[in-house]
Coordinates of C-alpha atoms and ligand atoms in Angstrom, one line a residue:
M897 CA 90.1 110.7 131.8
D898 CA 91.9 111.1 128.4
L899 CA 91.5 114.6 126.7
D900 CA 88.8 113.6 124.4
H901 CA 90.4 115.5 121.3
E902 CA 87.8 115.1 118.8
A903 CA 86.0 117.6 121.9
L904 CA 88.8 120.4 121.0
S905 CA 88.4 123.0 118.9
P906 CA 90.4 123.9 116.3
A907 CA 92.9 126.8 118.0
T908 CA 93.0 124.5 120.5
R909 CA 93.9 121.2 118.6
A910 CA 97.0 123.4 117.4
V911 CA 98.5 124.0 120.9
A912 CA 97.7 121.2 122.8
L913 CA 98.4 117.3 120.1
G914 CA 101.2 115.5 119.2
R915 CA 103.2 116.3 122.4
P916 CA 104.8 113.2 124.5
P917 CA 102.1 111.3 126.9
R918 CA 101.8 113.4 130.7
E919 CA 103.5 111.4 132.6
P920 CA 105.4 112.8 135.7
G921 CA 108.4 114.5 134.8
A922 CA 108.3 113.8 131.5
P923 CA 108.9 117.0 128.6
V924 CA 106.2 119.4 127.9
S925 CA 107.3 120.0 124.3
E926 CA 108.4 117.0 121.8
S927 CA 112.1 116.9 121.0
V928 CA 114.4 115.7 117.8
T929 CA 114.9 112.4 117.0
F930 CA 118.3 112.5 115.1
T931 CA 118.4 109.0 114.3
S932 CA 119.3 107.0 111.4
T933 CA 117.5 103.4 112.1
Y934 CA 116.4 102.4 115.3
L935 CA 116.9 98.8 117.4
A936 CA 115.0 95.9 115.6
G937 CA 111.7 94.2 116.7
G938 CA 109.6 97.7 116.7
S939 CA 106.9 99.0 114.4
V940 CA 109.7 101.4 112.4
N941 CA 112.8 99.7 111.8
Y942 CA 115.0 102.5 109.8
A943 CA 114.2 106.5 109.6
R944 CA 113.5 106.5 106.1
V945 CA 110.0 104.7 107.2
G946 CA 109.1 106.6 110.4
N947 CA 110.0 109.2 113.5
P948 CA 109.2 110.6 116.7
T949 CA 109.9 114.2 115.1
W950 CA 107.3 113.4 112.2
T951 CA 104.9 111.8 114.4
A952 CA 103.8 114.2 116.6
L953 CA 103.6 117.1 113.7
E954 CA 101.2 114.5 111.8
D955 CA 99.6 114.4 114.7
V956 CA 98.3 118.2 115.3
I957 CA 98.4 118.6 110.7
G958 CA 96.2 115.7 111.1
G959 CA 94.1 116.9 113.6
L960 CA 93.1 120.0 111.7
E961 CA 92.3 118.8 109.3
G962 CA 90.4 115.4 110.7
G963 CA 91.9 112.8 109.1
E964 CA 95.6 111.1 108.7
A965 CA 98.5 112.7 108.1
L966 CA 101.7 112.4 105.8
V967 CA 104.9 114.4 106.0
L968 CA 107.0 115.1 102.8
A969 CA 110.0 117.2 101.7
S970 CA 108.0 120.2 100.1
G971 CA 104.9 120.9 99.0
L972 CA 105.3 119.9 96.0
A973 CA 106.5 116.9 96.9
A974 CA 102.7 116.4 98.5
I975 CA 101.4 116.9 95.5
D976 CA 103.6 114.3 93.7
A977 CA 102.5 111.8 95.7
V978 CA 99.3 112.2 95.1
L979 CA 99.5 112.8 91.3
T980 CA 101.6 109.9 90.8
L981 CA 97.7 107.8 93.1
V982 CA 96.7 108.4 88.8
P983 CA 98.1 106.1 86.3
P984 CA 100.0 106.5 83.5
G985 CA 97.4 107.7 80.8
G986 CA 95.1 109.1 83.6
R987 CA 93.5 112.0 83.1
V988 CA 93.6 115.2 86.0
V989 CA 91.3 118.4 86.1
A990 CA 93.1 120.5 87.7
P991 CA 92.4 124.8 87.9
G992 CA 94.7 126.7 85.4
H993 CA 95.7 128.8 88.0
A994 CA 96.8 126.8 90.5
Y995 CA 100.3 127.3 92.0
N996 CA 103.2 127.0 89.0
G997 CA 105.0 124.8 90.3
T998 CA 101.6 122.6 90.7
T999 CA 100.8 124.0 87.5
G1000 CA 104.5 123.6 86.0
L1001 CA 104.8 119.7 87.4
L1002 CA 101.0 118.7 85.7
R1003 CA 103.1 120.2 81.9
E1004 CA 105.9 117.9 82.2
Y1005 CA 103.6 115.0 82.8
T1006 CA 101.7 115.4 80.4
A1007 CA 104.7 116.3 77.3
E1008 CA 106.3 112.9 79.3
G1009 CA 102.9 111.4 77.9
R1010 CA 101.5 110.5 81.8
L1011 CA 99.1 112.4 82.2
E1012 CA 96.6 114.0 80.5
V1013 CA 95.6 117.6 82.4
V1014 CA 92.5 119.1 81.6
A1015 CA 92.9 122.8 82.8
L1016 CA 90.0 124.9 83.6
D1017 CA 89.1 128.0 86.0
I1018 CA 88.0 125.4 89.3
S1019 CA 85.5 128.9 90.5
D1020 CA 83.5 127.9 87.1
T1021 CA 81.4 124.7 88.8
A1022 CA 79.7 124.2 86.1
A1023 CA 82.5 123.9 83.5
V1024 CA 84.1 121.3 86.3
V1025 CA 80.8 119.6 86.7
E1026 CA 81.2 118.7 83.1
A1027 CA 84.4 118.0 82.5
L1028 CA 83.5 115.9 84.8
D1029 CA 81.9 113.3 82.5
S1030 CA 85.4 112.8 80.3
L1031 CA 87.4 111.3 83.7
Q1032 CA 86.9 107.7 84.1
A1033 CA 86.2 106.1 87.6
G1034 CA 88.7 105.0 89.4
R1035 CA 91.8 106.4 87.0
D1036 CA 91.1 110.2 87.1
L1037 CA 91.1 112.9 89.7
L1038 CA 89.8 116.2 90.2
Y1039 CA 92.6 118.2 92.1
I1040 CA 91.2 122.1 93.4
E1041 CA 93.4 124.5 95.0
S1042 CA 91.2 126.8 97.0
P1043 CA 92.4 129.8 96.8
T1044 CA 94.0 129.7 94.2
N1045 CA 97.6 130.9 94.0
P1046 CA 97.5 134.3 92.7
M1047 CA 93.8 134.4 90.8
M1048 CA 92.4 134.1 94.7
E1049 CA 88.9 132.0 92.7
V1050 CA 87.2 130.4 94.7
A1051 CA 85.9 126.4 94.2
D1052 CA 82.7 125.4 95.9
I1053 CA 84.8 122.7 97.4
P1054 CA 81.3 120.5 98.4
V1055 CA 79.8 120.6 95.1
L1056 CA 82.8 119.7 93.3
V1057 CA 83.5 117.0 95.9
R1058 CA 80.0 115.4 95.9
E1059 CA 80.2 115.7 92.2
A1060 CA 82.9 113.9 91.9
R1061 CA 82.0 111.3 94.4
A1062 CA 78.9 110.4 92.2
R1063 CA 80.7 109.8 89.7
G1064 CA 84.0 107.2 91.2
I1065 CA 85.8 109.8 90.7
L1066 CA 89.1 110.8 93.7
T1067 CA 89.5 114.2 94.8
A1068 CA 92.6 116.7 96.2
V1069 CA 92.6 119.4 97.9
D1070 CA 95.5 122.1 98.0
N1071 CA 94.4 123.7 101.3
T1072 CA 97.4 126.1 102.0
F1073 CA 95.1 129.6 101.4
A1074 CA 92.9 128.5 103.5
T1075 CA 94.4 126.6 105.6
P1076 CA 92.7 124.2 108.2
L1077 CA 91.8 126.3 110.0
L1078 CA 89.6 128.4 107.5
Q1079 CA 88.4 125.4 105.5
T1080 CA 88.4 121.0 105.6
P1081 CA 87.8 119.8 102.5
L1082 CA 87.7 116.2 104.1
A1083 CA 84.7 117.1 106.6
D1084 CA 83.3 117.4 102.6
G1085 CA 84.2 114.4 101.6
A1086 CA 87.6 115.3 99.9
D1087 CA 89.7 111.9 99.6
L1088 CA 93.1 114.2 99.9
V1089 CA 94.5 117.1 101.1
V1090 CA 97.5 118.8 100.3
H1091 CA 99.7 121.3 102.4
S1092 CA 102.6 123.9 101.0
A1093 CA 103.3 123.6 105.0
T1094 CA 106.3 126.4 103.7
K1095 CA 103.5 128.7 104.1
Y1096 CA 101.3 129.6 107.1
L1097 CA 101.1 126.0 108.8
S1098 CA 105.4 127.4 109.4
G1099 CA 104.1 130.0 109.3
H1100 CA 108.2 131.7 109.8
S1101 CA 109.2 131.5 106.3
D1102 CA 112.6 129.6 107.4
V1103 CA 112.0 126.0 106.5
L1104 CA 110.2 124.1 103.4
M1105 CA 107.5 120.7 104.0
G1106 CA 104.7 119.4 103.1
A1107 CA 101.6 117.5 104.1
V1108 CA 99.3 114.4 102.8
V1109 CA 95.9 114.1 104.6
T1110 CA 93.9 111.3 104.1
P1111 CA 90.1 110.8 106.4
P1112 CA 89.5 108.1 108.4
T1113 CA 88.1 105.8 106.6
D1114 CA 89.3 102.6 105.0
R1115 CA 88.9 104.4 102.0
G1116 CA 91.7 106.5 102.8
R1117 CA 93.4 104.8 105.3
E1118 CA 94.2 102.2 101.9
L1119 CA 95.5 106.0 100.2
R1120 CA 97.5 106.2 103.2
Q1121 CA 98.8 103.9 102.4
R1122 CA 100.4 103.8 99.2
I1123 CA 101.4 107.9 100.3
L1124 CA 103.2 106.2 102.2
T1125 CA 104.5 103.6 100.4
R1126 CA 105.6 106.0 98.1
R1127 CA 107.0 108.4 100.6
T1128 CA 109.5 105.5 102.2
L1129 CA 110.2 104.1 98.1
H1130 CA 110.9 106.9 96.6
G1131 CA 112.6 109.0 99.7
A1132 CA 110.8 112.3 99.1
I1133 CA 111.3 112.5 103.2
P1134 CA 111.5 115.9 105.3
G1135 CA 114.2 116.2 107.9
P1136 CA 113.3 115.7 111.7
M1137 CA 114.8 119.0 112.6
E1138 CA 112.9 120.4 109.7
V1139 CA 109.8 118.9 111.1
W1140 CA 110.4 120.4 114.5
I1141 CA 110.4 123.5 112.7
V1142 CA 107.6 123.2 112.1
L1143 CA 106.1 122.0 114.7
R1144 CA 106.9 125.2 116.9
G1145 CA 105.5 127.3 114.2
I1146 CA 102.3 125.7 114.0
R1147 CA 101.2 126.0 117.8
T1148 CA 100.7 129.8 116.8
L1149 CA 99.1 129.0 113.5
S1150 CA 95.5 130.3 115.1
V1151 CA 97.1 133.9 116.3
R1152 CA 98.5 134.5 113.5
L1153 CA 96.4 133.7 111.3
E1154 CA 93.7 136.4 112.9
R1155 CA 96.0 138.4 112.8
A1156 CA 97.0 138.8 109.6
S1157 CA 93.6 138.2 107.9
A1158 CA 92.2 140.9 110.4
N1159 CA 95.1 143.5 108.8
A1160 CA 94.6 141.7 105.6
A1161 CA 91.1 142.6 105.5
E1162 CA 92.2 146.2 106.4
L1163 CA 94.1 146.5 104.0
V1164 CA 91.7 144.8 101.1
R1165 CA 89.2 147.9 102.4
R1166 CA 92.7 150.8 102.3
L1167 CA 93.6 149.2 98.5
A1168 CA 89.9 149.6 97.3
D1169 CA 90.7 153.6 97.3
H1170 CA 94.1 153.7 96.8
P1171 CA 94.7 155.7 92.8
G1172 CA 97.5 152.9 91.9
V1173 CA 95.2 150.2 92.2
T1174 CA 92.9 149.2 89.4
R1175 CA 91.8 146.0 90.1
V1176 CA 91.8 143.7 94.2
R1177 CA 91.0 140.4 94.2
Y1178 CA 90.2 138.9 98.2
P1179 CA 88.1 136.0 98.4
G1180 CA 86.8 137.5 101.8
F1181 CA 88.9 135.2 104.8
G1182 CA 92.3 134.4 104.7
A1183 CA 95.7 136.7 104.7
M1184 CA 96.4 136.7 101.1
I1185 CA 95.1 139.1 98.1
A1186 CA 96.0 139.9 94.5
V1187 CA 96.2 143.6 93.3
E1188 CA 96.7 144.3 90.1
V1189 CA 98.0 147.9 89.3
R1190 CA 97.9 151.3 87.2
G1191 CA 101.0 151.1 85.0
G1192 CA 101.2 147.2 84.3
A1193 CA 104.6 144.7 84.6
D1194 CA 106.9 148.4 84.9
G1195 CA 103.8 150.1 87.5
A1196 CA 104.0 146.3 90.0
D1197 CA 108.2 146.4 89.8
R1198 CA 108.2 150.1 90.5
V1199 CA 105.6 149.1 94.0
C1200 CA 107.8 146.2 94.6
E1201 CA 111.7 147.9 94.1
A1202 CA 109.6 151.1 96.7
V1203 CA 108.5 148.8 99.8
R1204 CA 110.7 148.5 103.1
L1205 CA 108.6 147.2 105.4
W1206 CA 107.1 144.2 103.6
T1207 CA 109.5 142.1 101.7
H1208 CA 110.1 142.0 97.9
S1209 CA 110.0 138.3 98.1
T1210 CA 108.6 134.5 96.8
S1211 CA 106.8 132.2 99.1
L1212 CA 103.6 133.4 101.5
G1213 CA 102.4 132.6 104.5
G1214 CA 105.2 134.2 106.7
V1215 CA 104.4 136.3 110.3
E1216 CA 105.8 139.2 107.5
S1217 CA 104.4 140.6 104.9
Q1218 CA 105.7 139.8 101.0
L1219 CA 104.7 140.9 97.7
E1220 CA 105.9 139.8 94.7
R1221 CA 105.3 140.3 90.8
R1222 CA 104.0 137.1 90.0
R1223 CA 104.2 136.6 86.1
A1224 CA 108.3 137.9 87.1
Q1225 CA 108.6 134.1 88.0
P1226 CA 109.3 132.1 84.8
L1227 CA 106.4 129.5 85.2
E1228 CA 103.9 131.7 86.0
A1229 CA 100.2 130.9 84.0
E1230 CA 100.3 134.1 81.0
T1231 CA 96.5 134.6 81.4
V1232 CA 97.6 136.1 84.9
P1233 CA 98.2 140.0 84.2
E1234 CA 101.6 141.5 83.7
S1235 CA 101.1 143.5 86.5
L1236 CA 99.1 141.7 89.6
L1237 CA 101.0 141.5 92.2
R1238 CA 100.3 138.8 95.5
L1239 CA 100.4 140.5 99.1
S1240 CA 101.2 137.8 101.2
V1241 CA 99.3 140.1 104.6
G1242 CA 101.5 139.5 108.1
I1243 CA 101.5 140.1 111.5
E1244 CA 103.2 143.7 111.5
D1245 CA 101.2 146.7 112.7
V1246 CA 98.7 147.2 109.8
E1247 CA 99.3 150.9 110.0
D1248 CA 102.4 150.8 109.2
L1249 CA 102.1 147.9 106.9
W1250 CA 99.4 150.2 104.8
R1251 CA 101.8 153.4 105.1
D1252 CA 105.3 151.5 103.6
L1253 CA 102.5 149.7 100.3
A1254 CA 100.7 153.4 99.4
Q1255 CA 104.1 155.2 99.0
G1256 CA 105.1 151.6 96.6
L1257 CA 101.5 151.8 94.9
D1258 CA 102.6 156.1 94.8
R1259 CA 104.9 154.7 92.3
A1260 CA 103.3 152.1 90.5
Ligands
LIG1484 C1 104.2 127.4 97.9 C2 102.8 126.5 97.5 C3 102.6 125.1 96.6 C4 104.2 124.7 97.0 O1 105.1 124.0 98.7 P1 106.6 124.2 98.6 O2 106.7 123.8 100.0 O3 107.4 125.3 97.9 O4 106.9 122.7 98.0 C5 102.0 124.1 96.5 N1 100.6 124.5 96.6 C6 100.9 126.2 97.0 C7 99.3 126.9 97.2 C8 102.1 126.9 97.4 O5 101.2 128.6 97.6

């Protein structure tokens, strides 16, 4: 009898899915398939359409999110594929503090007159629901990111998705920060989940990759087909080697996230009492923290320069702890405080992390 994947917990799915068929002598791990084309007569004729290494990773990500996944070249390629589901002239309700590449892309589409964007505080449920009333059924999109990057605002996903669905509005959720181990928006009725697999899913800061996941319903399959067509015709495809690296990384997602989250929770307890810190933003789960520090932008920059173990770098979700002053990024929203440091907590020993961070914060 075959293994019932539905009965497995997410931690097990991350390990067990996306494996070659269990036959005597078969490899246990999926290999990297380097080919640009296939012998005629099969279901996939060319490598812009499909690749067995992609399929393995798609099985894992889809299995974790409770849907069907498509891998794309980067998180932004995945987000762009979702935004192009909205026809020209359509409206998107989105967080004012979404990932700065997302807000940058929305700004571009607004400037070109392709989309209208209603940017708001995604944690203000009443305001988002009110904005939904200005959207047109079957055309517009509610785009959620939760927790938001870098302000750590948390959306009430079940309520927002329910309200959007009741109005015939498509919903997409960027699940990069929480990962499917902490939140599964498709189970709440969302139509699309997007990931920057560059972050926690791969987990080692060595590759860029994105994914779009749709529910296993008629409506979900129709959306999936449109994303697949977009991937095939616009060509934002990932390389098989990169996909294999993510496949290798996602196997340990559960232990990495567990350790990083425990580290983050402990650091949050200590950060609150550090005199260099004026505010801690932490949603109570996950391994991302934002802190505001004394001394404004200069104080925050001094912390970035002073750390020796933490890496001062953009990006997040790797095994190594990273920090960055977000407003140093040109695209970052002006409502993000100048002194805000985004901390991506890794899997190192928490005492080492604290010692290094605390001596940095002493200079804020
Ligand atoms: C990094 C990030 C993205 C963009 O992903 P890339 O892989 O860098 O293209 C999108 N959303 C969130 C929340 C991110 O952190």
